[in-house]
């Protein structure tokens, strides 16, 4: 005797869903079906039920406060200088120059934390540096990078390759002498200054650090010197009431 | 007889103190250097005058008023900053600096000569030559060397 199935008799597929004559005739998916669409929707003004109505149970995304504890600060594109966009920022050079382990001494004991200094630049005259602290190195570096993106400044370069003139600058106990150099010379300087120059887009420079060579202070001294101390020939000429003529490019020919 | 470094100090201090004009001793050397500064555009004017103020009309120098004679230099400022930031003596009584034309050319190019640093963009050097007190590039045009008195930037 053939084994018989217990339970309900076999029902053909077409009869399982009322309103469908055959499997090939598809149901109108834009209209609400009482069985296929489980969640009840409200009718709109004309009394039509459709899927494009407000949800009865809206989603609850996490609060901004909860997201911020991750250490990710979102950069507002409107605050970026020089008409930069977030796509431009993705192509920026990022150099993590200093990573240190700091500790905060409290009554509870030593609380360690990681500090990072990141220099960011596009190699075409726009650069900045940022510092960040967090319990993890990666998060501290990310904080520092975001701060660097927010502190971008434009740097003046002569011929897009070097500084306009020699600069002597002192920052705390760090004294740096920068010397402008001819094309092809290269960046012959302290390794921190070398990285900053590659981010800014300075190709030829000579520098000597006197006194303290503390990395944080060397980096800050370099940025200060390039922003504060450069005097453009146009400004000098305007102050003295003289005309500036670019002899290098027009008379001797443009340098590469 | 005040030397040229006295003028350097007075001019630099006057600019740092943001004075409108300064009075320096009325000597031929001071007048010559002041003329060079005026031609280069570091100062607005050079006037002869009293120890109180410049003369409005011509006043001849006599033994009666010689003690009060001064040169008044009107200082220039641009964009909230002095036009002359630094003026320092090069040749000093302790070490006199006299340069030939080749050395002056290397200074003008920005290279060192005789332990004196080359000129930076916008920097001038004033020297006394057989043709008088001239700026460095004017001296090179004349093909003259001489004692390098001071440099200004």
mmCIF file of C-alpha atoms in Angstrom:
data_model
loop_
_atom_site.group_PDB
_atom_site.id
_atom_site.type_symbol
_atom_site.label_atom_id
_atom_site.label_comp_id
_atom_site.label_asym_id
_atom_site.label_seq_id
_atom_site.Cartn_x
_atom_site.Cartn_y
_atom_site.Cartn_z
ATOM 1 C CA UNK A 1 0.000 0.000 0.000
ATOM 2 C CA UNK A 2 1.391 3.410 -0.994
ATOM 3 C CA UNK A 3 2.300 5.655 1.846
ATOM 4 C CA UNK A 4 -0.200 8.440 2.123
ATOM 5 C CA UNK A 5 0.559 11.948 3.247
ATOM 6 C CA UNK A 6 -1.128 12.962 6.415
ATOM 7 C CA UNK A 7 -2.437 16.419 6.886
ATOM 8 C CA UNK A 8 -3.991 18.665 4.297
ATOM 9 C CA UNK A 9 -4.522 17.445 0.792
ATOM 10 C CA UNK A 10 -2.205 18.791 -1.826
ATOM 11 C CA UNK A 11 -3.344 22.174 -3.033
ATOM 12 C CA UNK A 12 -2.307 23.318 -6.504
ATOM 13 C CA UNK A 13 -0.093 26.483 -6.481
ATOM 14 C CA UNK A 14 -2.642 28.598 -8.327
ATOM 15 C CA UNK A 15 -5.322 28.082 -5.716
ATOM 16 C CA UNK A 16 -3.125 29.025 -2.794
ATOM 17 C CA UNK A 17 -3.397 32.786 -3.296
ATOM 18 C CA UNK A 18 -6.866 34.029 -4.009
ATOM 19 C CA UNK A 19 -7.161 36.464 -6.900
ATOM 20 C CA UNK A 20 -4.496 34.833 -9.052
ATOM 21 C CA UNK A 21 -5.844 32.801 -11.937
ATOM 22 C CA UNK A 22 -2.535 31.409 -13.068
ATOM 23 C CA UNK A 23 1.082 31.706 -11.916
ATOM 24 C CA UNK A 24 1.995 33.587 -15.080
ATOM 25 C CA UNK A 25 -0.450 36.434 -14.383
ATOM 26 C CA UNK A 26 1.437 38.680 -11.975
ATOM 27 C CA UNK A 27 -0.175 40.655 -9.293
ATOM 28 C CA UNK A 28 -0.091 44.449 -9.610
ATOM 29 C CA UNK A 29 2.794 45.184 -7.287
ATOM 30 C CA UNK A 30 2.017 48.906 -6.887
ATOM 31 C CA UNK A 31 -1.333 48.127 -5.233
ATOM 32 C CA UNK A 32 -1.725 46.826 -1.731
ATOM 33 C CA UNK A 33 -2.557 43.130 -1.539
ATOM 34 C CA UNK A 34 -4.199 41.964 1.648
ATOM 35 C CA UNK A 35 -2.032 38.888 1.938
ATOM 36 C CA UNK A 36 1.193 39.760 0.147
ATOM 37 C CA UNK A 37 1.696 43.073 1.956
ATOM 38 C CA UNK A 38 1.646 42.401 5.649
ATOM 39 C CA UNK A 39 1.982 45.801 7.155
ATOM 40 C CA UNK A 40 -1.172 47.839 7.154
ATOM 41 C CA UNK A 41 -0.886 51.217 5.505
ATOM 42 C CA UNK A 42 -3.029 54.243 5.733
ATOM 43 C CA UNK A 43 -5.071 55.326 2.752
ATOM 44 C CA UNK A 44 -4.210 58.671 1.157
ATOM 45 C CA UNK A 45 -6.790 61.429 0.496
ATOM 46 C CA UNK A 46 -8.415 59.649 -2.432
ATOM 47 C CA UNK A 47 -8.778 56.463 -0.446
ATOM 48 C CA UNK A 48 -6.139 54.583 -2.409
ATOM 49 C CA UNK A 49 -3.799 52.372 -0.532
ATOM 50 C CA UNK A 50 -0.280 52.569 -1.861
ATOM 51 C CA UNK A 51 3.146 51.808 -0.606
ATOM 52 C CA UNK A 52 4.277 55.431 -0.568
ATOM 53 C CA UNK A 53 2.622 56.388 2.725
ATOM 54 C CA UNK A 54 4.083 57.263 6.098
ATOM 55 C CA UNK A 55 5.341 54.471 8.222
ATOM 56 C CA UNK A 56 3.558 53.579 11.423
ATOM 57 C CA UNK A 57 6.771 52.476 13.076
ATOM 58 C CA UNK A 58 9.538 54.955 12.056
ATOM 59 C CA UNK A 59 13.164 53.993 12.438
ATOM 60 C CA UNK A 60 15.214 55.418 15.329
ATOM 61 C CA UNK A 61 18.752 56.187 14.212
ATOM 62 C CA UNK A 62 21.409 56.501 16.953
ATOM 63 C CA UNK A 63 21.735 59.936 18.554
ATOM 64 C CA UNK A 64 24.579 62.276 17.554
ATOM 65 C CA UNK A 65 25.975 62.093 21.079
ATOM 66 C CA UNK A 66 26.316 58.338 20.774
ATOM 67 C CA UNK A 67 28.058 58.641 17.418
ATOM 68 C CA UNK A 68 30.553 61.264 18.661
ATOM 69 C CA UNK A 69 32.024 59.021 21.297
ATOM 70 C CA UNK A 70 33.576 57.091 18.419
ATOM 71 C CA UNK A 71 35.937 60.022 17.785
ATOM 72 C CA UNK A 72 34.762 60.758 14.235
ATOM 73 C CA UNK A 73 34.137 64.472 13.709
ATOM 74 C CA UNK A 74 32.318 65.089 10.478
ATOM 75 C CA UNK A 75 33.822 67.869 8.418
ATOM 76 C CA UNK A 76 31.377 70.440 7.103
ATOM 77 C CA UNK A 77 32.222 71.104 3.477
ATOM 78 C CA UNK A 78 31.114 74.721 3.734
ATOM 79 C CA UNK A 79 33.810 75.421 6.328
ATOM 80 C CA UNK A 80 36.622 74.205 4.079
ATOM 81 C CA UNK A 81 38.778 77.009 2.692
ATOM 82 C CA UNK A 82 39.894 77.680 -0.868
ATOM 83 C CA UNK A 83 36.856 76.034 -2.438
ATOM 84 C CA UNK A 84 37.898 72.532 -1.425
ATOM 85 C CA UNK A 85 35.456 69.636 -1.462
ATOM 86 C CA UNK A 86 35.449 66.388 0.464
ATOM 87 C CA UNK A 87 36.647 64.588 -2.671
ATOM 88 C CA UNK A 88 39.725 66.834 -2.746
ATOM 89 C CA UNK A 89 40.408 66.014 0.887
ATOM 90 C CA UNK A 90 40.450 62.299 0.093
ATOM 91 C CA UNK A 91 43.367 62.865 -2.281
ATOM 92 C CA UNK A 92 45.380 64.869 0.256
ATOM 93 C CA UNK A 93 48.701 63.602 1.551
ATOM 94 C CA UNK A 94 48.459 62.585 5.191
ATOM 95 C CA UNK A 95 51.607 62.188 7.236
ATOM 96 C CA UNK A 96 51.479 60.995 10.849
ATOM 97 C CA UNK A 97 54.637 62.562 12.168
ATOM 98 C CA UNK A 98 54.418 62.184 15.940
ATOM 99 C CA UNK A 99 52.807 59.421 18.007
ATOM 100 C CA UNK A 100 53.410 59.554 21.730
ATOM 101 C CA UNK A 101 52.168 57.870 24.829
ATOM 102 C CA UNK A 102 51.147 60.498 27.387
ATOM 103 C CA UNK A 103 49.893 59.944 30.895
ATOM 104 C CA UNK A 104 47.668 62.045 33.075
ATOM 105 C CA UNK A 105 48.509 61.714 36.727
ATOM 106 C CA UNK A 106 45.381 61.711 38.881
ATOM 107 C CA UNK A 107 44.505 60.646 42.417
ATOM 108 C CA UNK A 108 43.415 57.353 40.880
ATOM 109 C CA UNK A 109 46.850 56.838 39.310
ATOM 110 C CA UNK A 110 48.395 57.263 35.851
ATOM 111 C CA UNK A 111 45.830 57.432 33.056
ATOM 112 C CA UNK A 112 47.618 56.737 29.766
ATOM 113 C CA UNK A 113 46.485 58.126 26.445
ATOM 114 C CA UNK A 114 47.924 58.256 22.927
ATOM 115 C CA UNK A 115 48.782 61.532 21.232
ATOM 116 C CA UNK A 116 49.189 61.973 17.498
ATOM 117 C CA UNK A 117 50.274 64.878 15.296
ATOM 118 C CA UNK A 118 49.252 64.614 11.670
ATOM 119 C CA UNK A 119 50.247 66.919 8.797
ATOM 120 C CA UNK A 120 47.909 67.072 5.834
ATOM 121 C CA UNK A 121 48.480 68.739 2.473
ATOM 122 C CA UNK A 122 47.716 68.633 -1.218
ATOM 123 C CA UNK A 123 51.243 69.246 -2.463
ATOM 124 C CA UNK A 124 50.031 72.395 -4.250
ATOM 125 C CA UNK A 125 50.351 74.990 -1.526
ATOM 126 C CA UNK A 126 47.566 74.040 0.914
ATOM 127 C CA UNK A 127 48.474 72.261 4.130
ATOM 128 C CA UNK A 128 47.754 72.137 7.835
ATOM 129 C CA UNK A 129 48.532 70.173 10.960
ATOM 130 C CA UNK A 130 46.341 68.771 13.721
ATOM 131 C CA UNK A 131 46.864 67.095 17.074
ATOM 132 C CA UNK A 132 44.619 64.453 18.587
ATOM 133 C CA UNK A 133 44.512 62.405 21.758
ATOM 134 C CA UNK A 134 42.605 59.219 22.480
ATOM 135 C CA UNK A 135 43.008 55.897 24.206
ATOM 136 C CA UNK A 136 43.781 54.155 20.919
ATOM 137 C CA UNK A 137 46.426 55.219 18.416
ATOM 138 C CA UNK A 138 44.135 54.804 15.393
ATOM 139 C CA UNK A 139 41.435 56.990 16.918
ATOM 140 C CA UNK A 140 43.947 59.633 17.976
ATOM 141 C CA UNK A 141 45.370 59.697 14.451
ATOM 142 C CA UNK A 142 41.872 60.043 13.016
ATOM 143 C CA UNK A 143 41.061 62.944 15.374
ATOM 144 C CA UNK A 144 44.327 64.617 14.470
ATOM 145 C CA UNK A 145 43.661 64.170 10.745
ATOM 146 C CA UNK A 146 40.199 65.719 11.049
ATOM 147 C CA UNK A 147 41.595 68.663 12.987
ATOM 148 C CA UNK A 148 44.298 69.087 10.374
ATOM 149 C CA UNK A 149 41.632 69.176 7.641
ATOM 150 C CA UNK A 150 39.948 71.972 9.535
ATOM 151 C CA UNK A 151 43.143 73.996 9.991
ATOM 152 C CA UNK A 152 44.186 74.176 6.360
ATOM 153 C CA UNK A 153 46.028 77.307 5.174
ATOM 154 C CA UNK A 154 47.458 78.369 1.847
ATOM 155 C CA UNK A 155 51.209 78.878 1.658
ATOM 156 C CA UNK A 156 53.014 81.245 -0.683
ATOM 157 C CA UNK A 157 55.696 79.631 -2.767
ATOM 158 C CA UNK A 158 58.068 81.313 -5.167
ATOM 159 C CA UNK A 159 57.758 79.631 -8.560
ATOM 160 C CA UNK A 160 55.601 76.938 -6.853
ATOM 161 C CA UNK A 161 58.741 75.210 -5.604
ATOM 162 C CA UNK A 162 60.515 77.151 -2.849
ATOM 163 C CA UNK A 163 60.148 79.927 -0.304
ATOM 164 C CA UNK A 164 60.631 83.531 -1.391
ATOM 165 C CA UNK A 165 63.643 84.295 0.809
ATOM 166 C CA UNK A 166 65.691 83.010 3.734
ATOM 167 C CA UNK A 167 63.749 82.833 7.010
ATOM 168 C CA UNK A 168 65.025 82.718 10.587
ATOM 169 C CA UNK A 169 62.373 81.739 13.099
ATOM 170 C CA UNK A 170 62.330 80.859 16.780
ATOM 171 C CA UNK A 171 59.502 78.934 18.422
ATOM 172 C CA UNK A 172 59.979 78.112 22.100
ATOM 173 C CA UNK A 173 63.448 76.581 22.260
ATOM 174 C CA UNK A 174 63.551 75.650 18.574
ATOM 175 C CA UNK A 175 65.373 77.936 16.151
ATOM 176 C CA UNK A 176 65.169 77.140 12.466
ATOM 177 C CA UNK A 177 67.009 78.742 9.548
ATOM 178 C CA UNK A 178 65.361 78.187 6.163
ATOM 179 C CA UNK A 179 67.209 79.005 2.972
ATOM 180 C CA UNK A 180 65.604 79.373 -0.430
ATOM 181 C CA UNK A 181 67.367 77.246 -3.046
ATOM 182 C CA UNK A 182 67.481 76.946 -6.851
ATOM 183 C CA UNK A 183 65.459 74.408 -8.836
ATOM 184 C CA UNK A 184 66.644 70.825 -8.619
ATOM 185 C CA UNK A 185 68.226 71.291 -5.210
ATOM 186 C CA UNK A 186 65.745 69.167 -3.273
ATOM 187 C CA UNK A 187 64.540 69.409 0.322
ATOM 188 C CA UNK A 188 67.742 69.077 2.328
ATOM 189 C CA UNK A 189 66.435 69.521 5.830
ATOM 190 C CA UNK A 190 65.288 67.930 9.087
ATOM 191 C CA UNK A 191 63.051 64.916 8.383
ATOM 192 C CA UNK A 192 59.982 66.567 9.929
ATOM 193 C CA UNK A 193 60.496 69.671 7.796
ATOM 194 C CA UNK A 194 60.996 67.372 4.796
ATOM 195 C CA UNK A 195 57.568 65.785 5.271
ATOM 196 C CA UNK A 196 55.908 69.170 5.764
ATOM 197 C CA UNK A 197 57.546 70.473 2.575
ATOM 198 C CA UNK A 198 56.286 67.507 0.577
ATOM 199 C CA UNK A 199 52.758 68.148 1.890
ATOM 200 C CA UNK A 200 52.956 71.865 1.075
ATOM 201 C CA UNK A 201 54.624 71.346 -2.294
ATOM 202 C CA UNK A 202 58.011 72.882 -1.596
ATOM 203 C CA UNK A 203 60.589 71.145 -3.762
ATOM 204 C CA UNK A 204 63.811 73.052 -3.047
ATOM 205 C CA UNK A 205 64.803 74.207 0.417
ATOM 206 C CA UNK A 206 67.678 74.017 2.838
ATOM 207 C CA UNK A 207 67.056 74.211 6.573
ATOM 208 C CA UNK A 208 68.951 73.838 9.822
ATOM 209 C CA UNK A 209 67.367 73.353 13.230
ATOM 210 C CA UNK A 210 69.279 74.919 16.090
ATOM 211 C CA UNK A 211 68.529 74.384 19.760
ATOM 212 C CA UNK A 212 65.752 71.992 20.638
ATOM 213 C CA UNK A 213 64.753 69.439 17.967
ATOM 214 C CA UNK A 214 61.555 68.422 19.752
ATOM 215 C CA UNK A 215 59.383 67.089 16.880
ATOM 216 C CA UNK A 216 56.167 68.868 17.897
ATOM 217 C CA UNK A 217 57.949 72.189 18.191
ATOM 218 C CA UNK A 218 59.904 71.751 14.954
ATOM 219 C CA UNK A 219 56.618 71.143 13.101
ATOM 220 C CA UNK A 220 54.869 74.091 14.739
ATOM 221 C CA UNK A 221 57.887 76.339 14.159
ATOM 222 C CA UNK A 222 57.931 75.424 10.467
ATOM 223 C CA UNK A 223 54.261 76.204 9.985
ATOM 224 C CA UNK A 224 54.577 79.483 11.876
ATOM 225 C CA UNK A 225 57.634 80.530 9.899
ATOM 226 C CA UNK A 226 56.043 79.846 6.508
ATOM 227 C CA UNK A 227 52.823 81.704 7.349
ATOM 228 C CA UNK A 228 54.164 84.665 9.354
ATOM 229 C CA UNK A 229 57.577 85.429 8.041
ATOM 230 C CA UNK A 230 57.360 85.339 4.258
ATOM 231 C CA UNK A 231 57.308 88.715 2.558
ATOM 232 C CA UNK A 232 56.113 88.779 -1.014
ATOM 233 C CA UNK A 233 57.995 91.003 -3.484
ATOM 234 C CA UNK A 234 54.698 92.674 -4.472
ATOM 235 C CA UNK A 235 54.062 93.785 -0.886
ATOM 236 C CA UNK A 236 57.618 95.066 -0.462
ATOM 237 C CA UNK A 237 57.337 97.005 -3.702
ATOM 238 C CA UNK A 238 53.975 98.455 -2.739
ATOM 239 C CA UNK A 239 55.371 99.681 0.580
ATOM 240 C CA UNK A 240 58.283 101.416 -1.122
ATOM 241 C CA UNK A 241 56.397 102.712 -4.125
ATOM 242 C CA UNK A 242 58.446 100.712 -6.614
ATOM 243 C CA UNK A 243 57.542 98.571 -9.596
ATOM 244 C CA UNK A 244 58.283 94.839 -9.508
ATOM 245 C CA UNK A 245 59.639 93.261 -12.687
ATOM 246 C CA UNK A 246 60.055 89.489 -12.856
ATOM 247 C CA UNK A 247 63.434 89.232 -14.515
ATOM 248 C CA UNK A 248 63.882 85.516 -13.847
ATOM 249 C CA UNK A 249 60.942 84.442 -15.981
ATOM 250 C CA UNK A 250 60.604 87.103 -18.640
ATOM 251 C CA UNK A 251 64.228 87.910 -19.376
ATOM 252 C CA UNK A 252 66.097 84.729 -18.532
ATOM 253 C CA UNK A 253 63.253 82.474 -19.575
ATOM 254 C CA UNK A 254 60.822 80.459 -17.527
ATOM 255 C CA UNK A 255 62.305 77.851 -15.195
ATOM 256 C CA UNK A 256 60.670 74.415 -15.152
ATOM 257 C CA UNK B 1 81.055 113.104 14.702
ATOM 258 C CA UNK B 2 78.417 110.377 14.617
ATOM 259 C CA UNK B 3 79.275 107.337 12.501
ATOM 260 C CA UNK B 4 76.950 105.610 10.065
ATOM 261 C CA UNK B 5 75.872 102.977 12.630
ATOM 262 C CA UNK B 6 74.387 105.792 14.732
ATOM 263 C CA UNK B 7 72.024 106.559 11.848
ATOM 264 C CA UNK B 8 71.231 102.844 11.460
ATOM 265 C CA UNK B 9 70.213 102.645 15.115
ATOM 266 C CA UNK B 10 68.112 105.823 15.030
ATOM 267 C CA UNK B 11 66.260 104.832 11.877
ATOM 268 C CA UNK B 12 65.579 101.277 13.054
ATOM 269 C CA UNK B 13 64.421 102.430 16.497
ATOM 270 C CA UNK B 14 62.219 105.103 14.954
ATOM 271 C CA UNK B 15 60.449 102.514 12.794
ATOM 272 C CA UNK B 16 60.045 100.112 15.695
ATOM 273 C CA UNK B 17 58.531 102.864 17.837
ATOM 274 C CA UNK B 18 56.177 103.728 14.934
ATOM 275 C CA UNK B 19 57.289 107.352 14.926
ATOM 276 C CA UNK B 20 56.123 109.656 12.189
ATOM 277 C CA UNK B 21 59.486 111.339 11.719
ATOM 278 C CA UNK B 22 62.871 111.273 13.357
ATOM 279 C CA UNK B 23 65.643 113.822 13.793
ATOM 280 C CA UNK B 24 69.207 112.732 13.139
ATOM 281 C CA UNK B 25 72.429 114.776 13.294
ATOM 282 C CA UNK B 26 72.906 116.971 10.227
ATOM 283 C CA UNK B 27 76.125 115.674 8.644
ATOM 284 C CA UNK B 28 77.170 115.064 5.030
ATOM 285 C CA UNK B 29 77.346 111.298 5.550
ATOM 286 C CA UNK B 30 73.912 111.138 7.215
ATOM 287 C CA UNK B 31 72.467 113.238 4.401
ATOM 288 C CA UNK B 32 74.028 111.004 1.758
ATOM 289 C CA UNK B 33 72.738 107.785 3.343
ATOM 290 C CA UNK B 34 69.313 109.360 3.920
ATOM 291 C CA UNK B 35 69.192 110.301 0.231
ATOM 292 C CA UNK B 36 69.839 106.691 -0.744
ATOM 293 C CA UNK B 37 67.085 105.501 1.612
ATOM 294 C CA UNK B 38 64.745 108.098 0.110
ATOM 295 C CA UNK B 39 65.507 107.027 -3.464
ATOM 296 C CA UNK B 40 64.930 103.385 -2.540
ATOM 297 C CA UNK B 41 61.577 104.275 -0.997
ATOM 298 C CA UNK B 42 62.260 103.480 2.651
ATOM 299 C CA UNK B 43 61.512 107.028 3.864
ATOM 300 C CA UNK B 44 59.066 109.593 2.568
ATOM 301 C CA UNK B 45 61.220 112.718 2.744
ATOM 302 C CA UNK B 46 64.459 114.264 3.960
ATOM 303 C CA UNK B 47 64.314 117.780 5.389
ATOM 304 C CA UNK B 48 66.739 120.004 7.176
ATOM 305 C CA UNK B 49 65.461 121.616 10.359
ATOM 306 C CA UNK B 50 65.592 122.513 13.970
ATOM 307 C CA UNK B 51 65.916 120.187 16.907
ATOM 308 C CA UNK B 52 62.154 120.797 17.347
ATOM 309 C CA UNK B 53 60.766 120.559 13.825
ATOM 310 C CA UNK B 54 61.742 120.658 10.143
ATOM 311 C CA UNK B 55 62.187 124.082 8.480
ATOM 312 C CA UNK B 56 59.305 125.417 6.414
ATOM 313 C CA UNK B 57 61.561 127.918 4.573
ATOM 314 C CA UNK B 58 65.245 127.776 3.832
ATOM 315 C CA UNK B 59 67.403 128.501 6.880
ATOM 316 C CA UNK B 60 71.130 128.771 6.310
ATOM 317 C CA UNK B 61 73.473 127.000 8.685
ATOM 318 C CA UNK B 62 75.467 129.528 10.724
ATOM 319 C CA UNK B 63 77.691 129.183 13.772
ATOM 320 C CA UNK B 64 74.748 130.486 15.784
ATOM 321 C CA UNK B 65 72.307 127.736 14.871
ATOM 322 C CA UNK B 66 74.728 124.872 14.061
ATOM 323 C CA UNK B 67 74.032 123.162 17.381
ATOM 324 C CA UNK B 68 70.307 122.899 16.638
ATOM 325 C CA UNK B 69 70.633 121.671 13.027
ATOM 326 C CA UNK B 70 69.000 118.311 12.369
ATOM 327 C CA UNK B 71 67.942 116.151 9.449
ATOM 328 C CA UNK B 72 64.305 115.115 9.655
ATOM 329 C CA UNK B 73 63.394 111.822 8.027
ATOM 330 C CA UNK B 74 59.699 111.083 7.462
ATOM 331 C CA UNK B 75 59.101 107.383 8.051
ATOM 332 C CA UNK B 76 56.802 105.155 5.960
ATOM 333 C CA UNK B 77 54.378 102.467 7.021
ATOM 334 C CA UNK B 78 52.281 100.147 4.874
ATOM 335 C CA UNK B 79 49.548 97.694 5.885
ATOM 336 C CA UNK B 80 50.156 98.374 9.577
ATOM 337 C CA UNK B 81 53.827 97.438 9.171
ATOM 338 C CA UNK B 82 57.006 99.473 8.893
ATOM 339 C CA UNK B 83 58.525 99.633 5.432
ATOM 340 C CA UNK B 84 62.032 99.311 6.896
ATOM 341 C CA UNK B 85 62.315 96.428 9.324
ATOM 342 C CA UNK B 86 66.037 96.328 9.931
ATOM 343 C CA UNK B 87 68.982 98.581 9.204
ATOM 344 C CA UNK B 88 72.364 97.389 10.376
ATOM 345 C CA UNK B 89 75.959 98.421 9.889
ATOM 346 C CA UNK B 90 78.225 96.162 7.835
ATOM 347 C CA UNK B 91 81.578 97.929 8.087
ATOM 348 C CA UNK B 92 82.420 98.703 11.701
ATOM 349 C CA UNK B 93 85.440 100.327 13.331
ATOM 350 C CA UNK B 94 86.375 96.898 14.728
ATOM 351 C CA UNK B 95 86.282 95.382 11.226
ATOM 352 C CA UNK B 96 86.180 97.488 8.085
ATOM 353 C CA UNK B 97 84.584 95.855 5.042
ATOM 354 C CA UNK B 98 85.812 97.069 1.656
ATOM 355 C CA UNK B 99 84.630 95.109 -1.359
ATOM 356 C CA UNK B 100 85.615 94.799 -4.978
ATOM 357 C CA UNK B 101 83.162 94.681 -7.856
ATOM 358 C CA UNK B 102 83.262 90.846 -8.038
ATOM 359 C CA UNK B 103 82.365 90.577 -4.358
ATOM 360 C CA UNK B 104 79.576 93.115 -4.752
ATOM 361 C CA UNK B 105 78.215 91.105 -7.673
ATOM 362 C CA UNK B 106 78.124 87.977 -5.540
ATOM 363 C CA UNK B 107 76.329 89.907 -2.752
ATOM 364 C CA UNK B 108 73.780 91.145 -5.246
ATOM 365 C CA UNK B 109 73.196 87.553 -6.392
ATOM 366 C CA UNK B 110 72.445 86.474 -2.817
ATOM 367 C CA UNK B 111 75.769 84.759 -2.167
ATOM 368 C CA UNK B 112 78.154 85.351 0.692
ATOM 369 C CA UNK B 113 81.219 87.524 0.267
ATOM 370 C CA UNK B 114 83.854 88.170 2.916
ATOM 371 C CA UNK B 115 81.678 86.711 5.698
ATOM 372 C CA UNK B 116 78.866 89.098 4.771
ATOM 373 C CA UNK B 117 75.591 87.368 3.896
ATOM 374 C CA UNK B 118 74.126 87.955 0.455
ATOM 375 C CA UNK B 119 71.205 90.292 -0.107
ATOM 376 C CA UNK B 120 67.710 88.856 0.266
ATOM 377 C CA UNK B 121 64.794 89.880 -2.002
ATOM 378 C CA UNK B 122 64.031 93.500 -1.174
ATOM 379 C CA UNK B 123 67.283 94.132 0.684
ATOM 380 C CA UNK B 124 69.665 96.980 -0.168
ATOM 381 C CA UNK B 125 73.257 97.706 0.741
ATOM 382 C CA UNK B 126 74.684 101.233 0.927
ATOM 383 C CA UNK B 127 78.350 101.743 0.208
ATOM 384 C CA UNK B 128 80.659 104.675 -0.213
ATOM 385 C CA UNK B 129 82.563 104.712 -3.484
ATOM 386 C CA UNK B 130 84.718 107.136 -5.410
ATOM 387 C CA UNK B 131 81.497 108.295 -7.025
ATOM 388 C CA UNK B 132 79.909 109.050 -3.655
ATOM 389 C CA UNK B 133 77.497 107.171 -1.406
ATOM 390 C CA UNK B 134 75.542 104.773 -3.594
ATOM 391 C CA UNK B 135 73.257 101.806 -3.328
ATOM 392 C CA UNK B 136 74.942 98.515 -4.248
ATOM 393 C CA UNK B 137 73.285 98.076 -7.662
ATOM 394 C CA UNK B 138 74.016 101.691 -8.613
ATOM 395 C CA UNK B 139 77.651 101.129 -7.675
ATOM 396 C CA UNK B 140 77.722 98.008 -9.874
ATOM 397 C CA UNK B 141 76.338 100.023 -12.785
ATOM 398 C CA UNK B 142 79.234 102.418 -12.375
ATOM 399 C CA UNK B 143 81.643 99.541 -11.909
ATOM 400 C CA UNK B 144 82.806 100.873 -8.543
ATOM 401 C CA UNK B 145 83.682 99.047 -5.350
ATOM 402 C CA UNK B 146 84.082 100.560 -1.913
ATOM 403 C CA UNK B 147 83.426 100.371 1.795
ATOM 404 C CA UNK B 148 80.046 98.735 2.494
ATOM 405 C CA UNK B 149 78.519 100.944 5.170
ATOM 406 C CA UNK B 150 75.171 99.366 5.981
ATOM 407 C CA UNK B 151 72.350 97.167 4.774
ATOM 408 C CA UNK B 152 68.596 97.749 5.049
ATOM 409 C CA UNK B 153 65.599 95.494 4.505
#
